[in-house]
Amino acid sequence: MAIKNAFYAQSGGVTAVINASACGVIQTARKHPDKIGKVFAGRNGILGALNEELIDTSLETDEAIQALIHTPGGAFGSCRYKLKNISENRREYERLIEVFRAHDIGYFFYNGGGDSQDTAYKVSQMGETMGYPITCIGVPKTVDNDLPFTDCCPGFGSVAKYIATSTQEASLDIKSMCETSTKVFVLEVMGRHAGWIAASGGLAGEGEGEPPHIILFPEIPFNRDAFLERVEFCVKEYGYCVVVASEGAQYEDGRFLADAGATDAFGHTQLGGVAPALANMVRQALGYKYHWAVADYLQRSARHIASATDVEQAYTVGKAAVEMALDGKQALMPTIVREQAKPYRWKIGEAPLSEVANQEKKMPIHYISDDGFGITKDCRDYLQPLIAGESFPPFENGIPKVAKLSNTLAEKKLKTDFHI
Amino acid sequence: MAIKNAFYAQSGGVTAVINASACGVIQTARKHPDKIGKVFAGRNGILGALNEELIDTSLETDEAIQALIHTPGGAFGSCRYKLKNISENRREYERLIEVFRAHDIGYFFYNGGGDSQDTAYKVSQMGETMGYPITCIGVPKTVDNDLPFTDCCPGFGSVAKYIATSTQEASLDIKSMCETSTKVFVLEVMGRHAGWIAASGGLAGEGEGEPPHIILFPEIPFNRDAFLERVEFCVKEYGYCVVVASEGAQYEDGRFLADAGATDAFGHTQLGGVAPALANMVRQALGYKYHWAVADYLQRSARHIASATDVEQAYTVGKAAVEMALDGKQALMPTIVREQAKPYRWKIGEAPLSEVANQEKKMPIHYISDDGFGITKDCRDYLQPLIAGESFPPFENGIPKVAKLSNTLAEKKLKTDFHI
């Protein structure tokens, strides 16, 4: 087997641990110099390949690569850019082949969610349809936890830990103040179509009356009257009411509670503003003093409160992707397989990219309590191990220390630029 | 000197470390059983005294009291309730004396910000004007960092560390994505009239082009054109723009950028919504894709990322308050005195409550850069030591472990209830 270079790229929304996957890919590749030459990282995801902007990671020190494990964001840049089908835009694939050939790339590792696994799948088809065989392995990542086949998605556990912790901490604040001040607190969390992140707020408390008192899932149609009735009950019974609301919370007819109107490159509606909408509803109907928070990017970049389980899984799927490629596997994505819940034991499995792409895994309905406002014991048992363990980054001058990469681009070998 | 009981209460907005001050008060009092009997904690601040709802902290174990040091929120409940002057509402003070006498209370420790120090001062006057001498010591606390005389306020350093860390982490996220997605990120932070918290976002980066690119202070009148020009410059020059905006950001004429319209018990306007207002401004004028976050209570309850310096100072002012009382001092508040900046050295000083009350310390103008959008080296030197050191709480089941108090009320000795 000839030595080939590898292309690795990060795609879609980044997470607190996507760089841990990058670390897993690069460190594992470095252990196999007889098979893998350089790992080129795409500058801004697949765009780096199309634009021939290839970061030569072989120029980074072992220390810098190791530091990726505690650095949030996407160290090489990510993108929201979806390849069309080969039949629709053959030119893009021809360009990819041109760039891959020029840089002797034989391995393609694409780190992302459902849309990105779709891209990885399309690239894997180039061998058959366009005569440039390339080993393609997807590396799972999404805070939304909505990829099929895998027990969970790297990136999710850390957001879940952040949301559970923040919900607990903020609830202690509200509880202290509710006698004479704020009675209702709404925390808006991510999760466009799946309520996994909102559900994780439920780990903040378990007993009767413990916060959060209401979780709003995208899976459950929002009912204004039932919501307000529950808020009023909690304030009267417990003195306060803490609400964790998914940005994807929607009415029966599919209208989002807060629809910002814009759409992203994948055609998804850009959401935001559920929390103020709910707070305003409470104020108008019940007159309670309220506060609201929108965690937004803070939740998915909060490496300082990452789950040790998540960091380990993120690293391991990166490592496994390279090992699968070296084993001659093709068009697969490593998955997390839960072997045992208590104590938690997991191993790496695999799923075909053709089946992973463009599927969304929603919360099973038995994970949501009958009243639609909470999580069940089954859900708690599923979520609990994913937030287990702390993996604090090193600190310098009071803030986390992060990887400093040179991100040097490999010299361009092609004469032409590509215009997307 | 006869043994007297003590009354301790938490007032105003709670913090990640106000319970560390409670821990300092209670542990220090427990070391002096020859002078201080029980420490009663007011349930919901001063209301606990008026309502004769006194939590008997002597019933809590040493372990539970020790756990206060890593528990956010106000463990005994707080309140937003301001005592009137003795001349205006003599009845309230008569009631306080009735309750204090019934429970043999000779020490009064009030843990709060400017308004609360005002309450402590008024209570200290009861001795002279109403013949019930009581030793009154204020315990400083406010995330706003706006108390005079003290170098900083316990509670602030931890918010500052949270905001600096969150700004750094979210900026890494935006930077990864800006090529094809979000270009502008706005983080709204607390600080009604003083820009200290917003300034702390500046600790996330220092060099040319490093985020945050814009800080909006309440001290600097907001200029729409200058703001948008700077946003556009940053996006063109650096690819993205990160904005840290104080909730108190306001126009030249004093109108807040986002005025929710409601007012709290102290007559302060309740703010919220600066971030979406700014994001909308950017979208309309420049058309950039944006995201925004409102940290709200998350920032002031984030004990998981507390500053070790802040935790130590919070504990020490509680301890010092008791020691000052035992030294026979009256109507004072312990302060933090900076002895040396590098390496940071501080000691406890004292300030008269009569002068502390109702003063607000704003940012010195030389802490804000000439363009009004950043912090100066002087400001950085001031802030840096306050976020130094980590003080992670213990974790259980993936989330922070917090104190479990029984909060048992002392038996009521008075026959009458008080109606506020």
PDB file of C-alpha atoms in Angstrom, chain B residues 63-167:
ATOM      1  CA  GLU B  63     -19.866  20.016  56.649  1.00  0.00           C
ATOM      2  CA  ALA B  64     -22.997  21.773  55.420  1.00  0.00           C
ATOM      3  CA  ILE B  65     -21.580  25.164  56.399  1.00  0.00           C
ATOM      4  CA  GLN B  66     -18.281  24.327  54.719  1.00  0.00           C
ATOM      5  CA  ALA B  67     -20.153  23.392  51.524  1.00  0.00           C
ATOM      6  CA  LEU B  68     -21.509  26.966  51.349  1.00  0.00           C
ATOM      7  CA  ILE B  69     -18.127  27.976  50.003  1.00  0.00           C
ATOM      8  CA  HIS B  70     -18.878  26.238  46.710  1.00  0.00           C
ATOM      9  CA  THR B  71     -22.624  26.861  46.490  1.00  0.00           C
ATOM     10  CA  PRO B  72     -23.974  29.715  44.345  1.00  0.00           C
ATOM     11  CA  GLY B  73     -27.133  31.712  45.029  1.00  0.00           C
ATOM     12  CA  GLY B  74     -28.231  32.850  48.463  1.00  0.00           C
ATOM     13  CA  ALA B  75     -28.557  29.840  50.738  1.00  0.00           C
ATOM     14  CA  PHE B  76     -30.896  31.624  53.172  1.00  0.00           C
ATOM     15  CA  GLY B  77     -32.835  33.584  50.563  1.00  0.00           C
ATOM     16  CA  SER B  78     -32.285  37.188  49.634  1.00  0.00           C
ATOM     17  CA  CYS B  79     -34.593  40.119  49.071  1.00  0.00           C
ATOM     18  CA  ARG B  80     -34.947  43.379  47.299  1.00  0.00           C
ATOM     19  CA  TYR B  81     -36.407  45.391  50.144  1.00  0.00           C
ATOM     20  CA  LYS B  82     -35.156  48.760  51.260  1.00  0.00           C
ATOM     21  CA  LEU B  83     -35.808  50.072  54.760  1.00  0.00           C
ATOM     22  CA  LYS B  84     -37.123  53.601  54.865  1.00  0.00           C
ATOM     23  CA  ASN B  85     -35.525  56.223  57.106  1.00  0.00           C
ATOM     24  CA  ILE B  86     -36.301  55.865  60.804  1.00  0.00           C
ATOM     25  CA  SER B  87     -38.240  59.114  60.676  1.00  0.00           C
ATOM     26  CA  GLU B  88     -40.380  57.831  57.795  1.00  0.00           C
ATOM     27  CA  ASN B  89     -41.192  54.359  59.042  1.00  0.00           C
ATOM     28  CA  ARG B  90     -40.407  54.085  62.722  1.00  0.00           C
ATOM     29  CA  ARG B  91     -42.646  51.013  62.975  1.00  0.00           C
ATOM     30  CA  GLU B  92     -40.263  48.886  60.932  1.00  0.00           C
ATOM     31  CA  TYR B  93     -37.403  49.678  63.273  1.00  0.00           C
ATOM     32  CA  GLU B  94     -39.532  49.055  66.338  1.00  0.00           C
ATOM     33  CA  ARG B  95     -40.327  45.657  64.916  1.00  0.00           C
ATOM     34  CA  LEU B  96     -36.660  44.928  64.249  1.00  0.00           C
ATOM     35  CA  ILE B  97     -35.839  45.804  67.841  1.00  0.00           C
ATOM     36  CA  GLU B  98     -38.697  43.654  69.097  1.00  0.00           C
ATOM     37  CA  VAL B  99     -37.401  40.649  67.124  1.00  0.00           C
ATOM     38  CA  PHE B 100     -33.757  41.269  67.997  1.00  0.00           C
ATOM     39  CA  ARG B 101     -34.578  41.636  71.670  1.00  0.00           C
ATOM     40  CA  ALA B 102     -36.726  38.500  71.682  1.00  0.00           C
ATOM     41  CA  HIS B 103     -33.824  36.513  70.231  1.00  0.00           C
ATOM     42  CA  ASP B 104     -31.092  38.289  72.144  1.00  0.00           C
ATOM     43  CA  ILE B 105     -29.410  39.555  69.002  1.00  0.00           C
ATOM     44  CA  GLY B 106     -26.467  41.899  69.527  1.00  0.00           C
ATOM     45  CA  TYR B 107     -24.726  41.621  66.156  1.00  0.00           C
ATOM     46  CA  PHE B 108     -26.063  42.512  62.738  1.00  0.00           C
ATOM     47  CA  PHE B 109     -24.208  41.447  59.595  1.00  0.00           C
ATOM     48  CA  TYR B 110     -25.752  42.522  56.325  1.00  0.00           C
ATOM     49  CA  ASN B 111     -24.332  41.119  53.111  1.00  0.00           C
ATOM     50  CA  GLY B 112     -25.093  43.199  50.068  1.00  0.00           C
ATOM     51  CA  GLY B 113     -24.413  46.108  47.730  1.00  0.00           C
ATOM     52  CA  GLY B 114     -24.929  49.839  48.097  1.00  0.00           C
ATOM     53  CA  ASP B 115     -28.620  49.707  48.960  1.00  0.00           C
ATOM     54  CA  SER B 116     -27.936  47.014  51.540  1.00  0.00           C
ATOM     55  CA  GLN B 117     -25.106  48.937  53.162  1.00  0.00           C
ATOM     56  CA  ASP B 118     -27.625  51.757  53.495  1.00  0.00           C
ATOM     57  CA  THR B 119     -29.939  49.390  55.372  1.00  0.00           C
ATOM     58  CA  ALA B 120     -27.057  48.278  57.610  1.00  0.00           C
ATOM     59  CA  TYR B 121     -26.260  51.920  58.337  1.00  0.00           C
ATOM     60  CA  LYS B 122     -29.866  52.692  59.286  1.00  0.00           C
ATOM     61  CA  VAL B 123     -29.967  49.702  61.627  1.00  0.00           C
ATOM     62  CA  SER B 124     -26.741  50.910  63.252  1.00  0.00           C
ATOM     63  CA  GLN B 125     -28.455  54.164  64.101  1.00  0.00           C
ATOM     64  CA  MET B 126     -31.118  52.403  66.116  1.00  0.00           C
ATOM     65  CA  GLY B 127     -28.835  52.354  69.108  1.00  0.00           C
ATOM     66  CA  GLU B 128     -28.595  56.117  69.357  1.00  0.00           C
ATOM     67  CA  THR B 129     -32.096  57.025  68.274  1.00  0.00           C
ATOM     68  CA  MET B 130     -34.108  54.158  69.714  1.00  0.00           C
ATOM     69  CA  GLY B 131     -32.083  52.854  72.594  1.00  0.00           C
ATOM     70  CA  TYR B 132     -31.281  49.398  71.229  1.00  0.00           C
ATOM     71  CA  PRO B 133     -27.527  49.292  70.680  1.00  0.00           C
ATOM     72  CA  ILE B 134     -26.510  46.690  68.141  1.00  0.00           C
ATOM     73  CA  THR B 135     -23.166  46.111  66.512  1.00  0.00           C
ATOM     74  CA  CYS B 136     -23.641  46.546  62.755  1.00  0.00           C
ATOM     75  CA  ILE B 137     -21.099  45.515  60.173  1.00  0.00           C
ATOM     76  CA  GLY B 138     -21.787  45.435  56.446  1.00  0.00           C
ATOM     77  CA  VAL B 139     -20.408  42.639  54.298  1.00  0.00           C
ATOM     78  CA  PRO B 140     -19.702  43.840  50.756  1.00  0.00           C
ATOM     79  CA  LYS B 141     -21.135  41.986  47.772  1.00  0.00           C
ATOM     80  CA  THR B 142     -22.057  43.033  44.300  1.00  0.00           C
ATOM     81  CA  VAL B 143     -21.323  41.670  40.863  1.00  0.00           C
ATOM     82  CA  ASP B 144     -21.541  45.248  39.596  1.00  0.00           C
ATOM     83  CA  ASN B 145     -18.266  46.099  41.393  1.00  0.00           C
ATOM     84  CA  ASP B 146     -19.649  49.563  42.085  1.00  0.00           C
ATOM     85  CA  LEU B 147     -19.114  49.966  45.834  1.00  0.00           C
ATOM     86  CA  PRO B 148     -16.802  52.836  46.802  1.00  0.00           C
ATOM     87  CA  PHE B 149     -13.672  52.554  49.001  1.00  0.00           C
ATOM     88  CA  THR B 150     -13.027  48.897  48.258  1.00  0.00           C
ATOM     89  CA  ASP B 151     -10.613  47.841  45.501  1.00  0.00           C
ATOM     90  CA  CYS B 152     -13.227  45.401  44.244  1.00  0.00           C
ATOM     91  CA  CYS B 153     -16.452  43.769  45.380  1.00  0.00           C
ATOM     92  CA  PRO B 154     -16.780  40.077  46.194  1.00  0.00           C
ATOM     93  CA  GLY B 155     -18.923  38.519  43.494  1.00  0.00           C
ATOM     94  CA  PHE B 156     -17.422  40.600  40.725  1.00  0.00           C
ATOM     95  CA  GLY B 157     -14.230  38.618  40.125  1.00  0.00           C
ATOM     96  CA  SER B 158     -16.186  35.447  39.401  1.00  0.00           C
ATOM     97  CA  VAL B 159     -18.549  37.153  36.956  1.00  0.00           C
ATOM     98  CA  ALA B 160     -15.502  38.725  35.318  1.00  0.00           C
ATOM     99  CA  LYS B 161     -13.868  35.309  34.963  1.00  0.00           C
ATOM    100  CA  TYR B 162     -17.085  33.861  33.525  1.00  0.00           C
ATOM    101  CA  ILE B 163     -17.458  36.693  31.012  1.00  0.00           C
ATOM    102  CA  ALA B 164     -13.778  36.664  29.991  1.00  0.00           C
ATOM    103  CA  THR B 165     -13.885  32.884  29.544  1.00  0.00           C
ATOM    104  CA  SER B 166     -17.219  32.868  27.718  1.00  0.00           C
ATOM    105  CA  THR B 167     -16.085  35.675  25.420  1.00  0.00           C
TER     106      THR B 167
END
